[in-house]
PDB file of C-alpha atoms in Angstrom:
ATOM      1  CA  MET A   8      -2.900  37.774  14.030  1.00 49.00           C
ATOM      2  CA  ASN A   9      -3.851  34.947  16.246  1.00 55.00           C
ATOM      3  CA  SER A  10      -2.011  32.124  17.332  1.00 54.00           C
ATOM      4  CA  HIS A  11      -2.920  30.110  14.194  1.00 53.00           C
ATOM      5  CA  GLN A  12      -1.903  32.279  11.584  1.00 55.00           C
ATOM      6  CA  ALA A  13       1.189  32.510  13.006  1.00 53.00           C
ATOM      7  CA  LYS A  14       1.821  28.814  11.776  1.00 61.00           C
ATOM      8  CA  THR A  15       2.778  27.847   8.253  1.00 67.00           C
ATOM      9  CA  GLN A  16       0.194  25.570   7.348  1.00 70.00           C
ATOM     10  CA  PHE A  17       1.233  22.281   5.788  1.00 68.00           C
ATOM     11  CA  ASN A  18      -0.745  20.568   3.134  1.00 76.00           C
ATOM     12  CA  GLY A  19       0.871  17.261   2.078  1.00 86.00           C
ATOM     13  CA  ALA A  20       3.115  15.148   2.966  1.00 93.00           C
ATOM     14  CA  ALA A  21       7.220  13.694   3.582  1.00 94.00           C
ATOM     15  CA  VAL A  22       9.253  11.094   3.780  1.00 94.00           C
ATOM     16  CA  ILE A  23      12.525  11.709   5.985  1.00 95.00           C
ATOM     17  CA  ASP A  24      15.659  10.119   4.714  1.00 96.00           C
ATOM     18  CA  GLU A  25      18.339   8.913   5.891  1.00 97.00           C
ATOM     19  CA  THR A  26      19.852  12.364   7.103  1.00 97.00           C
ATOM     20  CA  GLY A  27      17.037  13.581   7.729  1.00 96.00           C
ATOM     21  CA  ARG A  28      15.414  15.940   5.316  1.00 95.00           C
ATOM     22  CA  GLU A  29      12.389  16.115   4.614  1.00 93.00           C
ATOM     23  CA  ILE A  30      11.422  14.730   0.881  1.00 94.00           C
ATOM     24  CA  PRO A  31       7.833  15.942  -0.275  1.00 93.00           C
ATOM     25  CA  ILE A  32       5.424  13.256  -1.310  1.00 95.00           C
ATOM     26  CA  THR A  33       4.807  14.193  -5.214  1.00 94.00           C
ATOM     27  CA  GLU A  34       2.053  12.389  -7.413  1.00 94.00           C
ATOM     28  CA  ALA A  35       4.347  10.527  -9.234  1.00 96.00           C
ATOM     29  CA  MET A  36       5.933   8.779  -6.128  1.00 96.00           C
ATOM     30  CA  ILE A  37       2.560   8.145  -5.348  1.00 95.00           C
ATOM     31  CA  GLN A  38       1.890   6.591  -9.141  1.00 97.00           C
ATOM     32  CA  GLU A  39       3.980   4.895  -8.992  1.00 97.00           C
ATOM     33  CA  ALA A  40       4.176   2.985  -6.203  1.00 96.00           C
ATOM     34  CA  CYS A  41       0.535   1.761  -7.376  1.00 96.00           C
ATOM     35  CA  GLU A  42       1.885   1.116 -10.244  1.00 95.00           C
ATOM     36  CA  ASN A  43       4.325  -1.547  -8.217  1.00 95.00           C
ATOM     37  CA  LEU A  44       2.225  -2.649  -5.776  1.00 92.00           C
ATOM     38  CA  ALA A  45      -1.157  -3.130  -9.100  1.00 91.00           C
ATOM     39  CA  GLN A  46       1.605  -5.280 -11.145  1.00 91.00           C
ATOM     40  CA  SER A  47       2.990  -8.233  -7.673  1.00 91.00           C
ATOM     41  CA  TRP A  48      -0.228  -7.974  -6.382  1.00 85.00           C
ATOM     42  CA  ASP A  49      -1.235 -11.894  -6.155  1.00 82.00           C
ATOM     43  CA  PHE A  50      -5.010 -12.580  -5.727  1.00 77.00           C
ATOM     44  CA  PRO A  51      -5.396 -14.746  -2.089  1.00 78.00           C
ATOM     45  CA  LEU A  52      -7.183 -17.755  -3.261  1.00 71.00           C
ATOM     46  CA  PRO A  53     -10.411 -18.227  -1.312  1.00 71.00           C
ATOM     47  CA  SER A  54     -10.849 -19.898   2.509  1.00 68.00           C
ATOM     48  CA  ALA A  55      -9.610 -23.925   2.272  1.00 59.00           C
ATOM     49  CA  ARG A  56     -12.955 -24.998   3.774  1.00 64.00           C
ATOM     50  CA  ARG A  57     -14.496 -23.927   0.872  1.00 62.00           C
ATOM     51  CA  LEU A  58     -12.036 -24.977  -1.636  1.00 60.00           C
ATOM     52  CA  ASN A  59     -13.507 -28.504  -3.919  1.00 63.00           C
ATOM     53  CA  PRO A  60     -10.907 -30.583  -4.539  1.00 64.00           C
ATOM     54  CA  ALA A  61     -10.463 -30.215  -8.068  1.00 66.00           C
ATOM     55  CA  GLN A  62      -9.723 -26.752  -6.740  1.00 61.00           C
ATOM     56  CA  THR A  63      -7.343 -27.951  -4.238  1.00 62.00           C
ATOM     57  CA  GLY A  64      -5.031 -30.788  -6.382  1.00 64.00           C
ATOM     58  CA  ARG A  65      -5.696 -33.212  -3.698  1.00 62.00           C
ATOM     59  CA  GLN A  66      -7.487 -36.013  -4.111  1.00 63.00           C
ATOM     60  CA  GLU A  67     -11.300 -36.745  -1.501  1.00 59.00           C
ATOM     61  CA  SER A  68     -10.328 -39.320   1.372  1.00 59.00           C
ATOM     62  CA  ALA A  69     -12.797 -42.341   1.430  1.00 54.00           C
TER      63      ALA A  69
END
């Protein structure tokens, strides 16, 4: 047995809580996080230099 075989291989991810416990990240946790992000996402406006006055609500200066 070589040194690579002696080590336990970890194929995943975990978060460490406030007490130092490792909590495996599950697919359900990732799906919930993605759903929360999708629901709270606000699309950014295009760059201000490309907006016309009707898009910004401002009037053009004369």
